[in-house]
C-alpha cells in the first residue's frame, strides 16, 4: 500500500515536472521569437531612419525600360552609395525614376545613369558614372536626365533561341552538302582521276622547274645585253646632252636676233600705219573738197574751166607753137580771149 502510494506520488510529480518543463519551453520560445522580431524591426527602422535622416535632392531619370528596379533600391557612384530610389512611375512610353541623392554629392551634366544588377541573380540598382568637372553645369534638384536601360534578358534569350535554330538549319545543310561531296566527288573513279591529275601535276612541276632554269639562264644573258645597251644609251645621252646645251646657246642667239628683227619690223609697221593714217586723212580731205586737188575732184565747173584754159593755151598761148607743129594747117580762126570759150 505504501509502495503504491509512493508510486502514484512519483507519477504525479513526474507529470507535473513534464508539464512545467513544456510550459517553460513554450514561454522561452515565444520570448525568443518576440526578441528576434523586435531586433529585426529595430534594424529595419533604424536603417530606414538613417537613410531618411540625411538631406537629399531629387533627380528624375527617364528610362525606356526600368527592368525589375524597385523603390528603395540603392543608388551608387563608383560602388559608393549616394542615395536611393524614391519612386518609379510610368509616363506615356517611358519610365521616370525619382532618385534621392545625398545633398553632399555633386553631379555634373554628362553623368551616366544606368540600371545595373548585383551579380547574375541579384537585385537591381542605379549606377552613376560621374562626369568630370570640366566646366559643365551642375545637376540641380528637379533636373530631368536620360538613363541607360538594363539589358533585356528575355529578348536576348529569344534571340539566342532563334540563332540556335538557324545554326541547326545551317548544320543540317552542311551535313547534306558533305554527304553529297562524299557520294559524288569522293567516289573511287573520281579519286583515281584526282590521283592521275596529281601525277600529271608532278610531271608538269618537274618540267616547269627545268624550264625555269633555262629561263633563268636566258634572263642572265638578256640582262648582260641590256646592261651593255644601257651603257651605250648613257654615252649617247651624255653626247646628246652636250649637243642640247650647244643648241640652247644657238637658240638663245636666234631668239635675240628674232627679237631685234621683230623690233625693227614693229617700227616699220608703225611707220606704215602712220603713212596709211596720213593718206587716209588726205583722201578724206580730197573727198570732202578741201584743197586744190579736192576741188578738182569734186567741183566739175573748175575742171571744165581748167580744160578750157589748157585748150586756149594750146590754141593761142604758150602751147600754141607745139600744137601747130603737131597739127595740120587750118584756116584762120577768130581770136579768143584768154580763158574764154569760142
CSV table of C-alpha atoms in Angstrom, one decimal:
chain,number,residue,atom,x,y,z
A,1,UNK,CA,0.0,0.0,0.0
A,2,UNK,CA,2.8,2.4,0.9
A,3,UNK,CA,4.6,1.4,-2.2
A,4,UNK,CA,1.5,2.0,-4.3
A,5,UNK,CA,1.0,5.4,-2.7
A,6,UNK,CA,4.6,6.4,-3.3
A,7,UNK,CA,4.4,5.2,-6.9
A,8,UNK,CA,1.3,7.3,-7.5
A,9,UNK,CA,3.0,10.3,-5.9
A,10,UNK,CA,6.1,9.9,-8.1
A,11,UNK,CA,4.0,9.6,-11.3
A,12,UNK,CA,2.1,12.8,-10.3
A,13,UNK,CA,5.4,14.6,-9.7
A,14,UNK,CA,6.9,13.5,-13.0
A,15,UNK,CA,3.7,14.6,-14.8
A,16,UNK,CA,3.9,17.9,-13.1
A,17,UNK,CA,7.6,18.3,-14.0
A,18,UNK,CA,6.8,17.4,-17.6
A,19,UNK,CA,4.0,19.9,-17.7
A,20,UNK,CA,6.2,22.6,-16.1
A,21,UNK,CA,9.1,21.9,-18.5
A,22,UNK,CA,6.8,22.1,-21.6
A,23,UNK,CA,5.3,25.4,-20.4
A,24,UNK,CA,8.7,26.8,-19.7
A,25,UNK,CA,9.9,25.8,-23.2
A,26,UNK,CA,6.9,27.4,-24.9
A,27,UNK,CA,7.4,30.6,-22.9
A,28,UNK,CA,11.1,30.7,-23.8
A,29,UNK,CA,10.4,30.1,-27.5
A,30,UNK,CA,7.8,32.8,-27.6
A,31,UNK,CA,10.1,35.2,-25.8
A,32,UNK,CA,13.0,34.4,-28.2
A,33,UNK,CA,10.7,34.9,-31.3
A,34,UNK,CA,9.5,38.2,-29.9
A,35,UNK,CA,13.1,39.3,-29.3
A,36,UNK,CA,14.1,38.4,-32.8
A,37,UNK,CA,11.1,40.2,-34.3
A,38,UNK,CA,11.8,43.3,-32.3
A,39,UNK,CA,15.5,43.2,-33.2
A,40,UNK,CA,14.7,42.9,-37.0
A,41,UNK,CA,12.1,45.7,-36.7
A,42,UNK,CA,14.6,47.9,-35.0
A,43,UNK,CA,17.3,47.2,-37.6
A,44,UNK,CA,14.9,48.0,-40.5
A,45,UNK,CA,13.5,51.0,-38.7
A,46,UNK,CA,16.9,52.5,-37.7
A,47,UNK,CA,18.3,51.7,-41.2
A,48,UNK,CA,15.4,53.5,-42.8
A,49,UNK,CA,15.7,56.3,-40.4
A,50,UNK,CA,19.4,56.6,-41.1
A,51,UNK,CA,18.7,56.9,-44.8
A,52,UNK,CA,15.9,59.3,-44.5
A,53,UNK,CA,17.6,61.4,-41.9
A,54,UNK,CA,20.2,62.7,-44.4
A,55,UNK,CA,19.3,65.7,-46.5
A,56,UNK,CA,18.8,64.8,-50.2
A,57,UNK,CA,17.8,66.4,-53.5
A,58,UNK,CA,15.7,64.8,-56.3
A,59,UNK,CA,16.9,63.9,-59.8
A,60,UNK,CA,14.4,62.5,-62.4
A,61,UNK,CA,15.9,59.9,-64.7
A,62,UNK,CA,14.0,58.7,-67.8
A,63,UNK,CA,14.4,55.1,-69.0
A,64,UNK,CA,13.0,53.1,-71.9
A,65,UNK,CA,12.7,50.1,-69.5
A,66,UNK,CA,13.2,50.0,-65.8
A,67,UNK,CA,13.6,46.2,-65.6
A,68,UNK,CA,12.9,45.0,-62.0
A,69,UNK,CA,14.0,48.1,-60.3
A,70,UNK,CA,12.0,48.7,-57.1
A,71,UNK,CA,11.5,51.6,-54.7
A,72,UNK,CA,14.3,51.7,-52.1
A,73,UNK,CA,16.9,50.3,-54.4
A,74,UNK,CA,20.3,51.9,-53.7
A,75,UNK,CA,22.0,54.5,-56.0
A,76,UNK,CA,25.7,54.2,-56.1
A,77,UNK,CA,28.5,56.1,-57.8
A,78,UNK,CA,31.7,54.1,-58.4
A,79,UNK,CA,30.4,51.5,-55.9
A,80,UNK,CA,29.8,54.2,-53.2
A,81,UNK,CA,26.2,54.6,-52.0
A,82,UNK,CA,25.0,58.2,-52.8
A,83,UNK,CA,21.2,57.8,-52.4
A,84,UNK,CA,18.2,55.6,-53.1
A,85,UNK,CA,15.2,55.1,-55.5
A,86,UNK,CA,12.3,57.1,-54.2
A,87,UNK,CA,9.6,56.3,-56.8
A,88,UNK,CA,9.1,54.6,-60.2
A,89,UNK,CA,6.3,55.9,-62.4
A,90,UNK,CA,5.2,55.3,-66.0
A,91,UNK,CA,4.8,58.4,-68.2
A,92,UNK,CA,3.5,57.5,-71.7
A,93,UNK,CA,6.1,55.3,-73.3
A,94,UNK,CA,8.9,56.0,-70.8
A,95,UNK,CA,9.6,55.1,-67.2
A,96,UNK,CA,10.5,58.0,-64.8
A,97,UNK,CA,12.6,57.1,-61.8
A,98,UNK,CA,12.9,59.6,-59.0
A,99,UNK,CA,16.2,59.4,-57.2
A,100,UNK,CA,17.0,60.9,-53.8
A,101,UNK,CA,20.7,61.8,-53.9
A,102,UNK,CA,22.6,62.9,-50.8
A,103,UNK,CA,23.0,66.7,-50.6
A,104,UNK,CA,26.7,66.5,-50.2
A,105,UNK,CA,27.1,64.7,-53.5
A,106,UNK,CA,27.6,66.9,-56.6
A,107,UNK,CA,26.9,65.6,-60.0
A,108,UNK,CA,27.6,67.4,-63.3
A,109,UNK,CA,25.9,67.3,-66.6
A,110,UNK,CA,27.1,64.4,-68.8
A,111,UNK,CA,27.0,61.9,-65.9
A,112,UNK,CA,25.6,58.5,-66.9
A,113,UNK,CA,22.7,56.9,-65.1
A,114,UNK,CA,22.3,53.2,-65.7
A,115,UNK,CA,20.3,50.3,-64.2
A,116,UNK,CA,22.7,47.5,-63.2
A,117,UNK,CA,22.3,44.2,-61.4
A,118,UNK,CA,24.3,42.8,-58.4
A,119,UNK,CA,25.6,39.5,-59.8
A,120,UNK,CA,23.6,37.2,-62.0
A,121,UNK,CA,20.5,36.9,-59.9
A,122,UNK,CA,21.0,39.9,-57.6
A,123,UNK,CA,18.8,42.9,-57.1
A,124,UNK,CA,18.9,45.8,-59.5
A,125,UNK,CA,20.2,49.2,-58.5
A,126,UNK,CA,21.0,52.6,-60.2
A,127,UNK,CA,24.7,53.0,-61.0
A,128,UNK,CA,26.0,56.5,-61.7
A,129,UNK,CA,29.1,57.2,-63.7
A,130,UNK,CA,30.0,60.8,-62.7
A,131,UNK,CA,31.2,63.2,-65.4
A,132,UNK,CA,34.5,65.1,-64.6
A,133,UNK,CA,34.3,68.7,-63.6
A,134,UNK,CA,35.2,70.2,-67.0
A,135,UNK,CA,33.2,73.4,-66.7
A,136,UNK,CA,29.8,71.7,-67.1
A,137,UNK,CA,26.8,72.8,-65.2
A,138,UNK,CA,25.8,71.0,-62.0
A,139,UNK,CA,22.7,68.8,-61.9
A,140,UNK,CA,20.3,70.5,-59.5
A,141,UNK,CA,17.3,69.3,-57.7
A,142,UNK,CA,14.3,68.5,-60.0
A,143,UNK,CA,16.5,68.1,-63.1
A,144,UNK,CA,15.5,65.5,-65.7
A,145,UNK,CA,18.1,63.4,-67.4
A,146,UNK,CA,18.2,60.4,-69.7
A,147,UNK,CA,19.2,57.0,-68.3
A,148,UNK,CA,20.6,53.7,-69.8
A,149,UNK,CA,18.1,50.9,-69.6
A,150,UNK,CA,19.2,47.4,-68.4
A,151,UNK,CA,19.7,44.7,-70.9
A,152,UNK,CA,16.6,42.7,-71.7
A,153,UNK,CA,17.5,39.1,-70.8
A,154,UNK,CA,14.2,37.7,-72.3
A,155,UNK,CA,14.9,39.4,-75.6
A,156,UNK,CA,18.5,38.1,-75.5
A,157,UNK,CA,17.3,34.6,-74.8
A,158,UNK,CA,14.7,34.7,-77.6
A,159,UNK,CA,17.4,36.0,-80.0
A,160,UNK,CA,19.7,33.2,-78.8
A,161,UNK,CA,17.0,30.6,-79.4
A,162,UNK,CA,16.4,31.9,-82.9
A,163,UNK,CA,20.1,31.9,-83.5
A,164,UNK,CA,20.3,28.3,-82.3
A,165,UNK,CA,17.5,27.3,-84.7
A,166,UNK,CA,19.4,29.0,-87.6
A,167,UNK,CA,22.6,27.3,-86.6
A,168,UNK,CA,20.8,23.9,-86.5
A,169,UNK,CA,19.5,24.6,-90.0
A,170,UNK,CA,22.9,25.6,-91.2
A,171,UNK,CA,24.4,22.4,-89.7
A,172,UNK,CA,21.8,20.3,-91.5
A,173,UNK,CA,22.6,22.0,-94.8
A,174,UNK,CA,26.4,21.4,-94.2
A,175,UNK,CA,25.7,17.8,-93.4
A,176,UNK,CA,23.8,17.3,-96.6
A,177,UNK,CA,26.5,19.1,-98.6
A,178,UNK,CA,29.1,16.8,-97.0
A,179,UNK,CA,27.1,13.7,-97.9
A,180,UNK,CA,26.8,14.9,-101.5
A,181,UNK,CA,30.6,15.5,-101.5
A,182,UNK,CA,31.3,12.0,-100.1
A,183,UNK,CA,28.9,10.4,-102.6
A,184,UNK,CA,29.6,12.5,-105.7
A,185,UNK,CA,33.1,13.9,-105.5
A,186,UNK,CA,34.9,11.3,-103.4
A,187,UNK,CA,33.9,8.3,-105.4
A,188,UNK,CA,36.5,5.7,-106.4
A,189,UNK,CA,36.5,6.8,-110.0
A,190,UNK,CA,37.0,10.5,-109.0
A,191,UNK,CA,39.7,9.5,-106.6
A,192,UNK,CA,41.6,7.7,-109.4
A,193,UNK,CA,41.2,10.7,-111.7
A,194,UNK,CA,42.4,13.0,-109.0
A,195,UNK,CA,45.4,10.7,-108.5
A,196,UNK,CA,46.2,10.8,-112.2
A,197,UNK,CA,45.8,14.6,-112.2
A,198,UNK,CA,48.2,14.9,-109.3
A,199,UNK,CA,50.7,12.7,-111.2
A,200,UNK,CA,50.4,15.0,-114.2
A,201,UNK,CA,50.9,18.0,-112.0
A,202,UNK,CA,54.0,16.5,-110.6
A,203,UNK,CA,55.4,15.9,-114.0
A,204,UNK,CA,54.4,19.4,-115.1
A,205,UNK,CA,56.1,20.8,-112.0
A,206,UNK,CA,59.3,18.9,-112.9
A,207,UNK,CA,59.3,20.2,-116.5
A,208,UNK,CA,58.4,23.7,-115.2
A,209,UNK,CA,61.5,23.6,-112.9
A,210,UNK,CA,63.7,22.7,-115.8
A,211,UNK,CA,62.1,25.4,-118.0
A,212,UNK,CA,62.6,27.9,-115.1
A,213,UNK,CA,66.4,27.0,-115.0
A,214,UNK,CA,66.6,27.6,-118.8
A,215,UNK,CA,64.6,30.9,-118.4
A,216,UNK,CA,67.0,31.9,-115.6
A,217,UNK,CA,70.0,31.4,-117.9
A,218,UNK,CA,68.3,33.3,-120.7
A,219,UNK,CA,67.4,36.1,-118.3
A,220,UNK,CA,71.0,36.4,-117.2
A,221,UNK,CA,72.2,36.6,-120.8
A,222,UNK,CA,69.5,39.2,-121.6
A,223,UNK,CA,70.4,41.2,-118.5
A,224,UNK,CA,74.1,41.3,-119.6
A,225,UNK,CA,73.0,42.6,-123.1
A,226,UNK,CA,70.6,45.1,-121.5
A,227,UNK,CA,73.4,46.4,-119.3
A,228,UNK,CA,75.7,46.8,-122.4
A,229,UNK,CA,72.8,48.6,-124.2
A,230,UNK,CA,72.2,50.8,-121.3
A,231,UNK,CA,75.9,51.8,-121.2
A,232,UNK,CA,75.7,52.7,-124.9
A,233,UNK,CA,72.5,54.6,-124.2
A,234,UNK,CA,74.2,56.5,-121.3
A,235,UNK,CA,77.0,57.6,-123.6
A,236,UNK,CA,74.6,58.6,-126.3
A,237,UNK,CA,72.6,60.5,-123.7
A,238,UNK,CA,75.7,62.4,-122.5
A,239,UNK,CA,76.6,63.3,-126.0
A,240,UNK,CA,73.1,64.4,-126.7
A,241,UNK,CA,73.1,66.5,-123.5
A,242,UNK,CA,76.2,68.3,-124.8
A,243,UNK,CA,74.5,68.9,-128.2
A,244,UNK,CA,71.4,70.1,-126.4
A,245,UNK,CA,73.5,72.6,-124.4
A,246,UNK,CA,75.1,73.9,-127.6
A,247,UNK,CA,71.8,74.1,-129.3
A,248,UNK,CA,70.4,76.1,-126.4
A,249,UNK,CA,73.1,78.7,-126.9
A,250,UNK,CA,72.3,78.8,-130.7
A,251,UNK,CA,68.6,79.1,-129.9
A,252,UNK,CA,69.3,81.9,-127.5
A,253,UNK,CA,71.2,83.9,-130.1
A,254,UNK,CA,68.5,83.2,-132.7
A,255,UNK,CA,65.9,84.5,-130.1
A,256,UNK,CA,67.9,87.7,-129.6
A,257,UNK,CA,68.1,88.2,-133.4
A,258,UNK,CA,64.5,87.5,-133.8
A,259,UNK,CA,63.6,90.0,-131.1
A,260,UNK,CA,65.8,92.6,-132.8
A,261,UNK,CA,64.1,91.9,-136.2
A,262,UNK,CA,60.8,92.0,-134.5
A,263,UNK,CA,61.5,95.4,-133.1
A,264,UNK,CA,62.6,96.7,-136.5
A,265,UNK,CA,59.5,95.2,-138.1
A,266,UNK,CA,57.4,96.8,-135.4
A,267,UNK,CA,58.9,100.2,-136.2
A,268,UNK,CA,58.3,99.7,-139.9
A,269,UNK,CA,54.7,98.7,-139.2
A,270,UNK,CA,54.3,101.8,-137.1
A,271,UNK,CA,55.7,104.0,-139.9
A,272,UNK,CA,53.4,102.3,-142.4
A,273,UNK,CA,50.4,102.8,-140.0
A,274,UNK,CA,51.3,106.5,-139.8
A,275,UNK,CA,51.6,106.7,-143.6
A,276,UNK,CA,48.3,105.0,-144.0
A,277,UNK,CA,46.7,107.3,-141.5
A,278,UNK,CA,48.1,110.4,-143.3
A,279,UNK,CA,47.0,109.0,-146.6
A,280,UNK,CA,43.5,108.4,-145.1
A,281,UNK,CA,43.4,111.9,-143.8
A,282,UNK,CA,44.4,113.3,-147.3
A,283,UNK,CA,41.8,111.2,-149.0
A,284,UNK,CA,39.2,112.3,-146.6
A,285,UNK,CA,40.1,116.0,-147.3
A,286,UNK,CA,40.0,115.3,-151.1
A,287,UNK,CA,36.7,113.6,-150.8
A,288,UNK,CA,35.3,116.5,-148.7
A,289,UNK,CA,36.6,119.0,-151.3
A,290,UNK,CA,39.3,120.6,-149.2
A,291,UNK,CA,42.4,122.0,-151.1
A,292,UNK,CA,43.1,122.3,-154.8
A,293,UNK,CA,43.0,118.6,-155.5
A,294,UNK,CA,39.8,118.2,-153.6
A,295,UNK,CA,38.2,121.0,-155.5
A,296,UNK,CA,39.4,119.5,-158.8
A,297,UNK,CA,37.9,116.1,-157.9
A,298,UNK,CA,34.6,117.3,-156.5
A,299,UNK,CA,34.0,120.6,-158.5
A,300,UNK,CA,33.1,119.8,-162.1
A,301,UNK,CA,32.9,123.5,-163.0
A,302,UNK,CA,36.5,124.1,-162.0
A,303,UNK,CA,37.6,121.1,-164.0
A,304,UNK,CA,35.8,122.3,-167.1
A,305,UNK,CA,37.4,125.8,-166.7
A,306,UNK,CA,40.9,124.2,-166.5
A,307,UNK,CA,40.2,122.1,-169.6
A,308,UNK,CA,39.1,125.3,-171.5
A,309,UNK,CA,42.2,127.1,-170.2
A,310,UNK,CA,44.5,124.4,-171.4
A,311,UNK,CA,42.7,124.3,-174.7
A,312,UNK,CA,43.1,128.1,-175.1
A,313,UNK,CA,46.8,127.8,-174.3
A,314,UNK,CA,47.2,125.2,-176.9
A,315,UNK,CA,45.5,127.4,-179.5
A,316,UNK,CA,46.7,130.9,-178.5
A,317,UNK,CA,49.0,130.7,-175.6
A,318,UNK,CA,52.3,129.2,-174.6
A,319,UNK,CA,51.3,125.8,-176.0
A,320,UNK,CA,50.3,127.3,-179.4
A,321,UNK,CA,53.6,126.6,-181.3
A,322,UNK,CA,53.7,123.0,-180.0
A,323,UNK,CA,50.1,122.5,-181.2
A,324,UNK,CA,50.9,124.0,-184.6
A,325,UNK,CA,53.8,121.6,-185.0
A,326,UNK,CA,51.7,118.6,-184.1
A,327,UNK,CA,48.5,119.6,-186.0
A,328,UNK,CA,47.9,120.1,-189.8
A,329,UNK,CA,47.4,123.7,-191.0
A,330,UNK,CA,43.9,125.0,-190.8
A,331,UNK,CA,42.1,128.1,-191.9
A,332,UNK,CA,42.3,131.2,-189.9
A,333,UNK,CA,40.1,131.4,-186.9
A,334,UNK,CA,38.9,134.3,-185.0
A,335,UNK,CA,41.0,135.4,-181.9
A,336,UNK,CA,39.9,134.1,-178.5
A,337,UNK,CA,40.0,135.9,-175.3
A,338,UNK,CA,42.4,134.2,-172.7
A,339,UNK,CA,40.5,131.8,-170.5
A,340,UNK,CA,37.2,132.1,-172.6
A,341,UNK,CA,35.5,129.5,-174.7
A,342,UNK,CA,35.0,130.1,-178.5
